[in-house]
Every structure is written in C-alpha cells, then in structure tokens.
Short mmCIF file of C-alpha atoms in Angstrom, two decimals:
data_model
loop_
_atom_site.label_atom_id
_atom_site.label_comp_id
_atom_site.label_asym_id
_atom_site.label_seq_id
_atom_site.Cartn_x
_atom_site.Cartn_y
_atom_site.Cartn_z
CA MET A 1 24.96 -18.18 -4.95
CA VAL A 2 22.64 -15.53 -6.27
CA LEU A 3 22.54 -17.19 -9.65
CA ASN A 4 21.60 -20.49 -8.05
CA GLN A 5 18.83 -18.81 -6.16
CA ILE A 6 17.52 -17.11 -9.24
CA SER A 7 17.49 -20.24 -11.33
CA LYS A 8 15.72 -22.09 -8.52
CA THR A 9 13.06 -19.44 -8.06
CA CYS A 10 12.69 -19.14 -11.80
CA LYS A 11 11.35 -22.66 -11.93
CA MET A 12 8.69 -21.62 -9.48
CA SER A 13 7.73 -18.76 -11.76
CA VAL A 14 9.30 -16.15 -9.52
CA LEU A 15 12.09 -13.80 -10.52
CA GLU A 16 13.79 -11.84 -7.80
CA TYR A 17 16.40 -9.09 -7.97
CA PRO A 18 17.69 -7.72 -4.64
CA ASP A 19 19.50 -4.60 -5.92
CA ILE A 20 16.98 -2.73 -7.99
CA THR A 21 16.08 0.94 -8.02
CA ILE A 22 12.77 2.62 -8.62
CA GLU A 23 12.41 6.15 -9.97
CA HIS A 24 10.75 8.27 -7.34
CA LYS A 25 10.63 12.08 -7.50
CA GLY A 26 13.65 12.18 -9.77
CA GLN A 27 15.76 9.86 -7.68
CA MET A 28 16.53 6.19 -8.09
CA THR A 29 15.56 4.63 -4.76
CA LYS A 30 16.93 1.22 -3.77
CA GLY A 31 14.82 -1.84 -3.16
CA ARG A 32 14.01 -5.40 -4.06
CA LEU A 33 12.07 -6.41 -7.14
CA LYS A 34 10.02 -9.58 -7.11
CA LEU A 35 8.15 -10.83 -10.13
CA THR A 36 5.65 -13.53 -9.32
CA ASP A 37 3.42 -15.32 -11.81
CA SER A 38 0.77 -12.65 -11.40
CA THR A 39 2.27 -9.58 -9.70
CA ILE A 40 5.17 -7.18 -9.86
CA ILE A 41 6.25 -6.24 -6.33
CA PHE A 42 8.88 -3.69 -5.38
CA LYS A 43 9.92 -3.28 -1.76
CA ASN A 44 11.68 -0.03 -0.86
CA SER A 45 14.64 -1.11 1.28
CA LYS A 46 14.68 2.11 3.31
CA THR A 47 10.99 2.60 4.03
CA GLY A 48 9.71 -0.93 3.48
CA LYS A 49 6.97 0.54 1.33
CA LEU A 50 5.56 -1.75 -1.35
CA GLU A 51 4.72 -0.87 -4.93
CA GLN A 52 2.57 -3.51 -6.59
CA LEU A 53 1.18 -4.01 -10.03
CA SER A 54 -0.82 -7.05 -10.99
CA SER A 55 -0.05 -8.49 -14.38
CA GLY A 56 -3.51 -7.73 -15.75
CA ASP A 57 -2.87 -4.02 -15.17
CA ILE A 58 0.27 -3.90 -17.31
CA ASP A 59 -0.14 -1.91 -20.49
CA ILE A 60 3.25 -1.39 -22.16
CA VAL A 61 6.71 -2.56 -21.07
CA THR A 62 9.95 -1.35 -22.58
CA TRP A 63 13.58 -2.15 -21.86
CA GLN A 64 15.86 0.87 -21.61
CA ARG A 65 19.12 2.34 -20.46
CA PHE A 66 19.13 4.23 -17.17
CA ALA A 67 21.94 6.15 -15.45
CA GLY A 68 24.67 3.52 -15.27
CA SER A 69 22.35 0.53 -15.56
CA TRP A 70 19.50 -1.00 -17.54
CA GLY A 71 15.93 -1.57 -16.63
CA LEU A 72 12.21 -1.60 -17.26
CA ARG A 73 9.73 1.11 -18.08
CA ILE A 74 6.26 -0.12 -17.30
CA PHE A 75 3.11 1.78 -18.20
CA ALA A 76 0.12 0.60 -16.17
CA LYS A 77 -3.38 0.62 -17.62
CA SER A 78 -4.19 3.21 -14.95
CA GLY A 79 -1.80 5.57 -16.74
CA ALA A 80 0.88 5.36 -14.06
CA LEU A 81 4.53 4.76 -14.91
CA LEU A 82 6.84 2.44 -12.98
CA ARG A 83 10.52 2.51 -13.81
CA PHE A 84 13.01 0.01 -12.43
CA GLY A 85 16.76 0.42 -12.88
CA GLY A 86 19.72 -1.57 -11.58
CA LEU A 87 19.49 -4.45 -14.05
CA ARG A 88 22.25 -5.48 -16.40
CA GLU A 89 22.08 -5.74 -20.14
CA SER A 90 22.50 -9.49 -19.75
CA ASP A 91 19.32 -9.70 -17.63
CA LYS A 92 17.17 -8.61 -20.54
CA GLU A 93 16.56 -11.99 -22.12
CA LYS A 94 15.47 -13.68 -18.90
CA VAL A 95 13.21 -10.78 -17.87
CA ALA A 96 11.63 -10.57 -21.32
CA LYS A 97 10.99 -14.30 -21.36
CA PHE A 98 9.40 -14.09 -17.91
CA PHE A 99 7.06 -11.25 -18.92
CA ASP A 100 6.11 -13.07 -22.06
CA SER A 101 5.37 -16.45 -20.53
CA ASN A 102 3.81 -15.28 -17.25
CA TYR A 103 2.09 -12.02 -18.16
CA GLY A 104 1.65 -12.41 -21.89
CA VAL A 105 3.42 -9.07 -22.36
CA LYS A 106 6.21 -8.38 -24.82
CA VAL A 107 9.16 -6.35 -23.57
CA VAL A 108 10.13 -3.97 -26.34
CA ASP A 109 13.56 -2.34 -26.70
CA LYS A 110 13.45 1.43 -26.41
CA GLU A 111 16.37 3.62 -27.36
CA PHE A 112 16.46 7.05 -25.82
CA SER A 113 17.56 10.01 -27.89
CA LEU A 114 21.15 11.12 -27.41
CA ARG A 115 21.01 13.80 -30.09
CA GLY A 116 21.23 16.63 -27.59
CA TRP A 117 18.47 18.72 -29.15
CA ASN A 118 15.99 20.83 -27.19
CA TRP A 119 13.23 20.55 -29.79
CA GLY A 120 10.83 17.69 -30.39
CA THR A 121 7.29 16.58 -29.66
CA ALA A 122 5.49 16.40 -26.33
CA LYS A 123 3.43 13.22 -26.16
CA PHE A 124 1.04 12.01 -23.49
CA THR A 125 0.71 8.37 -22.42
CA GLY A 126 -1.59 8.00 -19.46
CA SER A 127 -0.33 10.41 -16.82
CA VAL A 128 3.12 10.74 -18.35
CA LEU A 129 4.50 13.42 -20.62
CA THR A 130 7.24 12.09 -22.89
CA PHE A 131 9.44 14.44 -24.86
CA ASP A 132 10.36 12.78 -28.15
CA ILE A 133 13.26 13.90 -30.30
CA SER A 134 13.04 12.46 -33.80
CA ARG A 135 10.69 9.69 -32.62
CA ASP A 136 12.93 8.52 -29.76
CA PRO A 137 12.03 9.61 -26.24
CA ALA A 138 14.51 11.95 -24.55
CA PHE A 139 12.85 12.01 -21.14
CA ASP A 140 9.64 11.15 -19.27
CA ILE A 141 7.81 13.41 -16.85
CA PRO A 142 5.42 11.47 -14.61
CA LEU A 143 2.82 14.21 -14.12
CA GLY A 144 2.31 13.42 -10.44
CA ASN A 145 5.56 15.35 -9.92
CA VAL A 146 4.00 18.55 -11.23
CA SER A 147 3.01 20.93 -8.45
CA GLN A 148 1.82 23.71 -10.71
CA CYS A 149 1.24 24.25 -14.39
CA THR A 150 0.83 27.68 -15.97
CA THR A 151 0.33 28.72 -19.56
CA GLY A 152 1.31 31.91 -21.30
CA LYS A 153 1.59 33.00 -24.91
CA ASN A 154 3.10 30.03 -26.77
CA GLU A 155 4.37 28.79 -23.45
CA VAL A 156 3.75 26.16 -20.78
CA THR A 157 5.56 26.18 -17.44
CA LEU A 158 5.72 23.11 -15.22
CA GLU A 159 6.78 23.43 -11.60
CA PHE A 160 7.73 20.29 -9.69
CA HIS A 161 7.48 19.05 -6.14
CA GLN A 162 10.91 19.39 -4.59
CA ASN A 163 12.99 16.47 -3.43
CA ASP A 164 15.64 17.49 -0.90
CA ASP A 165 17.04 13.95 -0.90
CA ALA A 166 18.20 14.45 -4.48
CA PRO A 167 21.62 16.12 -4.88
CA VAL A 168 20.13 18.31 -7.61
CA SER A 169 16.40 18.74 -7.76
CA LEU A 170 14.57 19.78 -10.91
CA MET A 171 12.39 22.77 -10.04
CA GLU A 172 10.89 24.03 -13.22
CA MET A 173 10.67 23.43 -16.96
CA ARG A 174 9.36 25.86 -19.50
CA PHE A 175 8.29 24.84 -23.01
CA HIS A 176 7.70 26.83 -26.17
CA ILE A 177 4.57 25.54 -27.91
CA PRO A 178 4.25 26.37 -31.62
CA SER A 179 1.18 28.44 -32.63
CA SER A 180 -0.04 25.64 -34.89
CA GLU A 181 -0.51 23.39 -31.87
CA LEU A 182 -2.38 25.99 -29.87
CA ALA A 183 -5.13 26.32 -32.46
CA GLY B 1 22.23 36.38 -54.60
CA LYS B 2 20.79 33.61 -52.50
CA GLU B 3 17.43 34.49 -51.03
CA VAL B 4 16.91 31.33 -49.04
CA GLU B 5 18.16 31.79 -45.52
CA LYS B 6 20.73 29.27 -44.54
CA VAL B 7 19.62 26.77 -41.93
CA ARG B 8 22.60 25.77 -39.85
CA LYS B 9 23.26 22.09 -39.48
CA SER B 10 22.03 20.79 -36.13
CA ASN B 11 24.82 19.56 -33.91
CA VAL B 12 24.40 16.06 -32.53
CA SER B 13 25.73 15.16 -29.06
CA TYR B 14 26.15 11.39 -29.30
CA LYS B 15 25.77 8.99 -32.18
CA SER B 16 25.50 5.95 -29.90
CA THR B 17 25.28 4.97 -26.24
CA SER B 18 28.94 3.94 -26.27
CA GLN B 19 29.94 7.60 -26.73
CA MET B 20 28.07 8.63 -23.57
CA PRO B 21 30.52 9.20 -20.73
CA LYS B 22 30.29 6.81 -17.78
CA GLU B 23 30.88 9.20 -14.92
CA LYS B 24 29.89 8.96 -11.28
CA GLU B 25 28.03 12.27 -11.48
CA ILE B 26 25.79 10.89 -14.20
CA GLU B 27 25.01 7.74 -12.21
CA GLU B 28 24.19 9.89 -9.20
CA LEU B 29 21.84 11.95 -11.36
CA LYS B 30 23.85 15.14 -11.01
CA ILE B 31 24.66 17.58 -13.77
CA TYR B 32 27.66 16.60 -15.87
CA VAL B 33 29.48 18.67 -18.46
CA ASP B 34 31.12 16.64 -21.22
CA MET B 35 33.95 18.84 -22.52
CA LYS B 36 34.85 16.41 -25.32
CA TYR B 37 31.42 16.23 -26.92
CA GLU B 38 30.48 19.80 -25.90
CA THR B 39 27.36 18.55 -24.20
CA ILE B 40 25.71 19.03 -20.83
CA ILE B 41 23.91 16.09 -19.30
CA LEU B 42 20.93 17.03 -17.16
CA PRO B 43 19.01 14.66 -14.87
CA VAL B 44 15.30 14.58 -15.70
CA PHE B 45 13.24 12.21 -13.53
CA GLY B 46 15.80 9.46 -13.41
CA MET B 47 17.23 9.90 -16.88
CA PRO B 48 20.50 11.59 -17.82
CA VAL B 49 19.51 13.75 -20.80
CA PRO B 50 22.13 15.28 -23.12
CA PHE B 51 21.84 18.81 -24.49
CA HIS B 52 24.39 20.03 -27.01
CA ILE B 53 26.07 23.30 -26.04
CA SER B 54 24.75 24.92 -29.26
CA THR B 55 21.18 24.67 -27.89
CA ILE B 56 22.05 26.75 -24.83
CA LYS B 57 21.49 30.48 -25.00
CA ASN B 58 22.64 31.44 -21.52
CA ILE B 59 22.82 30.26 -17.95
CA SER B 60 22.45 31.98 -14.61
CA GLN B 61 23.10 31.07 -11.03
CA SER B 62 21.82 32.48 -7.78
CA VAL B 63 22.07 31.76 -4.09
CA GLU B 64 18.99 32.31 -1.97
CA GLY B 65 18.99 31.25 1.65
CA ASP B 66 19.90 27.59 1.98
CA TYR B 67 19.74 26.89 -1.76
CA THR B 68 21.69 27.45 -4.95
CA TYR B 69 19.72 27.69 -8.19
CA LEU B 70 20.97 27.05 -11.70
CA ARG B 71 18.86 28.15 -14.63
CA VAL B 72 19.56 27.10 -18.21
CA ASN B 73 17.93 29.03 -21.04
CA PHE B 74 17.76 27.35 -24.44
CA PHE B 75 17.39 28.83 -27.91
CA HIS B 76 13.83 28.71 -29.19
CA PRO B 77 11.74 30.41 -31.86
CA GLY B 78 9.86 33.54 -30.87
CA ALA B 79 11.33 36.02 -28.44
CA THR B 80 14.96 35.73 -29.45
CA ILE B 81 16.61 38.41 -31.48
CA THR B 82 19.99 36.73 -31.40
CA LYS B 83 18.80 33.94 -33.66
CA ALA B 84 16.46 34.52 -36.57
CA GLU B 85 13.34 32.34 -36.90
CA GLY B 86 14.66 30.97 -40.17
CA SER B 87 17.75 29.56 -38.54
CA PHE B 88 15.77 26.92 -36.62
CA ALA B 89 15.85 23.52 -38.24
CA ASN B 90 12.35 22.76 -37.03
CA PRO B 91 10.47 25.91 -35.94
CA GLU B 92 7.16 24.04 -35.68
CA ALA B 93 8.44 21.73 -32.97
CA THR B 94 7.92 22.05 -29.23
CA PHE B 95 11.02 23.57 -27.65
CA LEU B 96 12.38 23.18 -24.17
CA LYS B 97 12.95 26.84 -23.27
CA GLU B 98 14.25 26.71 -19.78
CA VAL B 99 15.14 24.40 -16.89
CA THR B 100 15.89 25.32 -13.29
CA TYR B 101 17.66 23.12 -10.73
CA ARG B 102 18.01 23.58 -7.01
CA SER B 103 20.62 22.24 -4.55
CA ILE B 104 21.22 22.58 -0.83
CA ASN B 105 24.19 24.73 0.25
CA THR B 106 24.92 22.92 3.48
CA LYS B 107 26.87 19.74 4.03
CA GLU B 108 25.38 16.74 5.75
CA PRO B 109 27.68 15.02 8.27
CA GLY B 110 30.05 12.80 6.31
CA GLU B 111 29.69 14.69 3.03
CA ILE B 112 32.88 16.06 1.50
CA SER B 113 31.13 18.93 -0.19
CA ALA B 114 27.66 20.46 -0.19
CA PRO B 115 25.27 19.25 -2.93
CA SER B 116 25.36 22.75 -4.44
CA ALA B 117 29.03 22.18 -5.40
CA ASN B 118 27.69 20.27 -8.40
CA LEU B 119 25.75 23.31 -9.63
CA ASN B 120 28.78 25.58 -9.08
CA THR B 121 31.01 23.26 -11.11
CA ALA B 122 28.38 22.90 -13.83
CA PHE B 123 28.00 26.68 -14.08
CA ARG B 124 31.74 27.18 -14.50
CA LEU B 125 32.18 24.35 -17.03
CA ILE B 126 29.15 25.28 -19.14
CA LYS B 127 30.53 28.83 -19.46
CA GLU B 128 33.87 27.38 -20.49
CA VAL B 129 32.46 25.05 -23.16
CA GLN B 130 30.17 27.80 -24.41
CA LYS B 131 33.10 30.19 -24.85
CA LYS B 132 35.12 27.57 -26.70
CA PHE B 133 32.18 26.72 -28.95
CA LYS B 134 31.34 30.35 -29.75
CA THR B 135 34.93 31.17 -30.60
CA ARG B 136 35.13 28.23 -32.97
CA GLU B 137 31.80 29.08 -34.58
CA ALA B 138 32.94 32.67 -35.18
CA GLU B 139 36.16 31.44 -36.75
CA GLU B 140 34.24 29.12 -39.05
CA ARG B 141 31.92 31.92 -40.10
CA GLU B 142 34.89 34.10 -40.94
CA LYS B 143 36.31 31.38 -43.14
CA GLU B 144 32.99 31.05 -44.97
CA ASP B 145 32.79 34.77 -45.77
#
C-alpha cells in the first residue's frame, strides 16, 4: 500500500514518508516528511508545527546513521541544521535521486566516528559545532541549544537548554582547548 | 635507557557500524554501557556517541530535588597528575573534558521506572567496566616490567 502510494507520488515529484523523526533539543520527535519539487516540509505529528526549507536554501546534505535508523543531515544556507531520522538504508537511493533531480543537490554519505576517543577537532559550519575525530564527525551541537557559554584557561563550557521530555537530558559539556588554538 | 616516553596505544571502541550494539536504550537516546567492547554510549543531540572506557577518568552522581545528575570526567592534557602530558597520543587536539546529564526522579503514570533509573544503571555499570579495565591494564603493565 505504502509503496504504491510512494511510487505514485514520486511521479508527481513528491516524496512522502509518514514515520520520520526530527532532532529537536536532543530528542527525535515524530512527524511526517514531505519532499515536493521545491520544498522540504516536516510536520510534527504531536504539535502540528511545520518546519520548511525551500530547495534554494539547501547548502549541504549528507546521509548518515542515527540511533536505530538512517536519515538526512541538511545544512541550510542560513547556517541552521535539520536532521531527519527514521529512514531505512534502502531508502537512500530514492532520496538521493530525488534531491539530485529536483533540487540539484548531491546527497553525500557521511560516516560518523565510532573510535570512542574524546579528542579531536571542533569545527563550525553555520550555527553548528561539529566534533570531528580523525576527520569523521562524532557529534553535532546545533548552537541554538546552548543557553550559556563560558571560557576559562584552556577551557570552554557549554550549558544547554533543558528538555524534560528527554529521558536523559544533556546539561553541560566542557572542552579543553589547546594553547596553540587560543593564540 | 630509553628517553622517549612511551605513548600508549589508543583503544578503539568499534571498527565498524556492525559492531555497535542495537539496544533499545540506544534507540531511545539513553545512556548505554557496552560491557563487551568496554565502551559507554552517550546521547548527544540525537546521536549515540561511543566513548571507550580508557578515556574516562572518573564519574560522579548526585541527587538534587527532583533530578539525578551524572557527570563523566574524561582524561585530558593539563590539570591531570594521574596521566603525564606525554602519554596523550594527540596533546594538541581539542579534548572533551566533561559531560553532565540530568534525569527526572519521578515516574509518569504508566512508566515502569523513573527516567533517572537509566543514570543509576549507567553509573553502576561504568564503575564495573572501569574496574575490570584497570585491573587488566595493571596486569599487562606488570607483565611488561
């Protein structure tokens, strides 16, 4: 049934996935993802709130593993980051083809680091801090989640807005910054 | 004698995605302790992120009001006296020093356990893996000498 629907809508240049999640304050929130020929639309199934991104505002799109599923990591030209989980590995080809033919954007595979190290490089892309370990990202911090940032000697502390809907909520992260980078 | 200080080989948690455990806790973005690969998996803005037990210096837990807090301190260059500067594979890198998580102590109707149960379990299991790892490391050092 669902497959039929998808293949039908695909011909109309629309891709729709009903069971998708969006990363919001550290939680994956359920909703429906609709890709039209010009816009990415996500509808939060609990609040009905819409997240929209028009295709001209897409900067970089990568395909990645999430917790128990696969999905998209979309950097907007505004610097914002949209992350959609709940896709399957087998969805990749169709999604990539859709992005390429409708938006003129290549979906690039991105492996996340599983090394288990706590040292790497902090990189900024728009309003996102990505911690890279040996060139692969280990995690992303969308900086809108930061409630306070303080610096000390060779140190940066990030405090985050709390999310009581999350079973465990990340409160604070502290980084050691080498002297060479402080110069 | 040898004057160059020995840099210990960095332990790696997983060589590929297929080695990552597929547990409910990970999918729910809770903390998971992988006893087999001696790794703790921490949720960071939607991503389960592995940290090998050898990167963890100590952990602490506290209960304040309605919340339980779990703090993880990692090894990093600088302040530590337990590990010499020279023993870091990459002292010029940026190091994650510390993370703190918070969970609610009270159950919602229909919940089997309070969310903080995850932090309590994580605390206990991290201590266990850490003890096992330290014992083994000490044994290996003895053999080397």
